[in-house]
Amino acid sequence: MSVTVSVEELKPGMFVHLDLGWWAHPFALSSFVLSSQEQIDTIRGLGLKSLRISPEKSQCAAAAAPAAPASVPALPAGPAQPEPAGAAPGAAL
């Protein structure tokens, strides 16, 4: 399973997939674990906005748990409506 992240989120220990031809980047492989800030800077210099990572192959906690989506505030509960006498709970009126 892979997850797409912004190049600004890259950290050493992440297992990245460069979906580029071998001639379009200076790395020996297109998929590897980031081991230095220099590699991250090189990837950012390629002009990519985002790339795929494999959390299960990564060696850092940041990649293991992708950022949770922003929480949506709960709608306020309205006044409770009593069930009509003799009606089954959840039955349509």
PDB file of C-alpha atoms in Angstrom:
ATOM      1  CA  MET A   1       0.000   0.000   0.000  1.00  0.00           C
ATOM      2  CA  SER A   2       1.332   3.428  -0.831  1.00  0.00           C
ATOM      3  CA  VAL A   3       0.310   6.900   0.285  1.00  0.00           C
ATOM      4  CA  THR A   4       0.876  10.180  -1.549  1.00  0.00           C
ATOM      5  CA  VAL A   5       2.587  12.906   0.480  1.00  0.00           C
ATOM      6  CA  SER A   6       3.844  16.405  -0.249  1.00  0.00           C
ATOM      7  CA  VAL A   7       7.612  16.703  -0.739  1.00  0.00           C
ATOM      8  CA  GLU A   8       7.502  19.150   2.188  1.00  0.00           C
ATOM      9  CA  GLU A   9       6.450  16.253   4.470  1.00  0.00           C
ATOM     10  CA  LEU A  10       9.445  14.031   3.631  1.00  0.00           C
ATOM     11  CA  LYS A  11      11.579  12.810   6.518  1.00  0.00           C
ATOM     12  CA  PRO A  12      14.578  10.484   6.771  1.00  0.00           C
ATOM     13  CA  GLY A  13      13.365   6.906   7.195  1.00  0.00           C
ATOM     14  CA  MET A  14      10.477   7.181   4.718  1.00  0.00           C
ATOM     15  CA  PHE A  15      10.419   4.638   1.899  1.00  0.00           C
ATOM     16  CA  VAL A  16       9.781   6.676  -1.251  1.00  0.00           C
ATOM     17  CA  HIS A  17       8.786   5.791  -4.811  1.00  0.00           C
ATOM     18  CA  LEU A  18      10.022   8.151  -7.498  1.00  0.00           C
ATOM     19  CA  ASP A  19       7.585   7.652 -10.361  1.00  0.00           C
ATOM     20  CA  LEU A  20      10.125   8.981 -12.860  1.00  0.00           C
ATOM     21  CA  GLY A  21      12.345   7.366 -15.449  1.00  0.00           C
ATOM     22  CA  TRP A  22      15.841   6.379 -14.291  1.00  0.00           C
ATOM     23  CA  TRP A  23      17.315   9.248 -16.314  1.00  0.00           C
ATOM     24  CA  ALA A  24      15.145  11.878 -14.544  1.00  0.00           C
ATOM     25  CA  HIS A  25      16.795  11.588 -11.104  1.00  0.00           C
ATOM     26  CA  PRO A  26      20.314  11.004  -9.728  1.00  0.00           C
ATOM     27  CA  PHE A  27      19.452   8.028  -7.480  1.00  0.00           C
ATOM     28  CA  ALA A  28      20.545   4.447  -8.228  1.00  0.00           C
ATOM     29  CA  LEU A  29      17.015   3.153  -7.576  1.00  0.00           C
ATOM     30  CA  SER A  30      13.552   4.649  -7.984  1.00  0.00           C
ATOM     31  CA  SER A  31      12.306   3.226  -4.656  1.00  0.00           C
ATOM     32  CA  PHE A  32      14.374   3.471  -1.472  1.00  0.00           C
ATOM     33  CA  VAL A  33      14.485   4.564   2.182  1.00  0.00           C
ATOM     34  CA  LEU A  34      15.478   8.204   2.628  1.00  0.00           C
ATOM     35  CA  SER A  35      18.651   8.283   4.703  1.00  0.00           C
ATOM     36  CA  SER A  36      19.594  11.960   4.720  1.00  0.00           C
ATOM     37  CA  GLN A  37      18.355  15.517   4.447  1.00  0.00           C
ATOM     38  CA  GLU A  38      20.535  15.817   1.341  1.00  0.00           C
ATOM     39  CA  GLN A  39      18.419  13.175  -0.444  1.00  0.00           C
ATOM     40  CA  ILE A  40      15.260  15.046   0.563  1.00  0.00           C
ATOM     41  CA  ASP A  41      16.703  18.309  -0.769  1.00  0.00           C
ATOM     42  CA  THR A  42      17.592  16.560  -4.045  1.00  0.00           C
ATOM     43  CA  ILE A  43      14.036  15.247  -4.405  1.00  0.00           C
ATOM     44  CA  ARG A  44      12.620  18.709  -3.716  1.00  0.00           C
ATOM     45  CA  GLY A  45      14.974  20.039  -6.412  1.00  0.00           C
ATOM     46  CA  LEU A  46      13.413  17.694  -8.979  1.00  0.00           C
ATOM     47  CA  GLY A  47      10.329  19.922  -9.057  1.00  0.00           C
ATOM     48  CA  LEU A  48       7.946  17.278  -7.701  1.00  0.00           C
ATOM     49  CA  LYS A  49       5.043  18.508  -5.595  1.00  0.00           C
ATOM     50  CA  SER A  50       4.212  15.085  -4.137  1.00  0.00           C
ATOM     51  CA  LEU A  51       5.306  11.473  -4.338  1.00  0.00           C
ATOM     52  CA  ARG A  52       4.337   8.054  -3.083  1.00  0.00           C
ATOM     53  CA  ILE A  53       5.664   6.498   0.112  1.00  0.00           C
ATOM     54  CA  SER A  54       5.171   2.992   1.509  1.00  0.00           C
ATOM     55  CA  PRO A  55       4.411   3.297   5.237  1.00  0.00           C
ATOM     56  CA  GLU A  56       4.915  -0.436   5.821  1.00  0.00           C
ATOM     57  CA  LYS A  57       8.463  -0.251   4.403  1.00  0.00           C
ATOM     58  CA  SER A  58       9.352   3.016   6.122  1.00  0.00           C
ATOM     59  CA  GLN A  59      11.578   3.189   9.180  1.00  0.00           C
ATOM     60  CA  CYS A  60      10.020   6.217  10.875  1.00  0.00           C
ATOM     61  CA  ALA A  61       6.826   6.749  12.847  1.00  0.00           C
ATOM     62  CA  ALA A  62       5.755   9.747  10.721  1.00  0.00           C
ATOM     63  CA  ALA A  63       5.321   7.502   7.686  1.00  0.00           C
ATOM     64  CA  ALA A  64       3.637   4.693   9.597  1.00  0.00           C
ATOM     65  CA  ALA A  65       0.599   6.818  10.466  1.00  0.00           C
ATOM     66  CA  PRO A  66      -0.508   9.190   7.706  1.00  0.00           C
ATOM     67  CA  ALA A  67      -1.940  12.475   8.947  1.00  0.00           C
ATOM     68  CA  ALA A  68      -5.528  12.170  10.095  1.00  0.00           C
ATOM     69  CA  PRO A  69      -8.028  14.240   8.160  1.00  0.00           C
ATOM     70  CA  ALA A  70      -9.195  17.428   9.820  1.00  0.00           C
ATOM     71  CA  SER A  71     -12.076  16.665  12.125  1.00  0.00           C
ATOM     72  CA  VAL A  72     -15.510  17.824  11.126  1.00  0.00           C
ATOM     73  CA  PRO A  73     -17.357  19.578  13.920  1.00  0.00           C
ATOM     74  CA  ALA A  74     -20.425  17.699  15.073  1.00  0.00           C
ATOM     75  CA  LEU A  75     -23.777  19.233  14.334  1.00  0.00           C
ATOM     76  CA  PRO A  76     -25.578  20.437  17.428  1.00  0.00           C
ATOM     77  CA  ALA A  77     -28.220  18.020  18.582  1.00  0.00           C
ATOM     78  CA  GLY A  78     -31.740  19.322  18.212  1.00  0.00           C
ATOM     79  CA  PRO A  79     -34.438  18.839  20.807  1.00  0.00           C
ATOM     80  CA  ALA A  80     -35.316  15.197  21.309  1.00  0.00           C
ATOM     81  CA  GLN A  81     -38.595  14.250  19.712  1.00  0.00           C
ATOM     82  CA  PRO A  82     -40.634  11.800  21.777  1.00  0.00           C
ATOM     83  CA  GLU A  83     -41.932   8.674  20.088  1.00  0.00           C
ATOM     84  CA  PRO A  84     -45.712   8.746  19.596  1.00  0.00           C
ATOM     85  CA  ALA A  85     -47.567   6.475  21.997  1.00  0.00           C
ATOM     86  CA  GLY A  86     -47.907   2.959  20.628  1.00  0.00           C
ATOM     87  CA  ALA A  87     -45.382   3.472  17.808  1.00  0.00           C
ATOM     88  CA  ALA A  88     -42.429   1.144  17.440  1.00  0.00           C
ATOM     89  CA  PRO A  89     -39.060   2.866  17.895  1.00  0.00           C
ATOM     90  CA  GLY A  90     -37.714   3.974  14.502  1.00  0.00           C
ATOM     91  CA  ALA A  91     -41.001   3.259  12.704  1.00  0.00           C
ATOM     92  CA  ALA A  92     -41.981   5.670   9.949  1.00  0.00           C
ATOM     93  CA  LEU A  93     -44.993   7.806  10.654  1.00  0.00           C
TER      94      LEU A  93
END
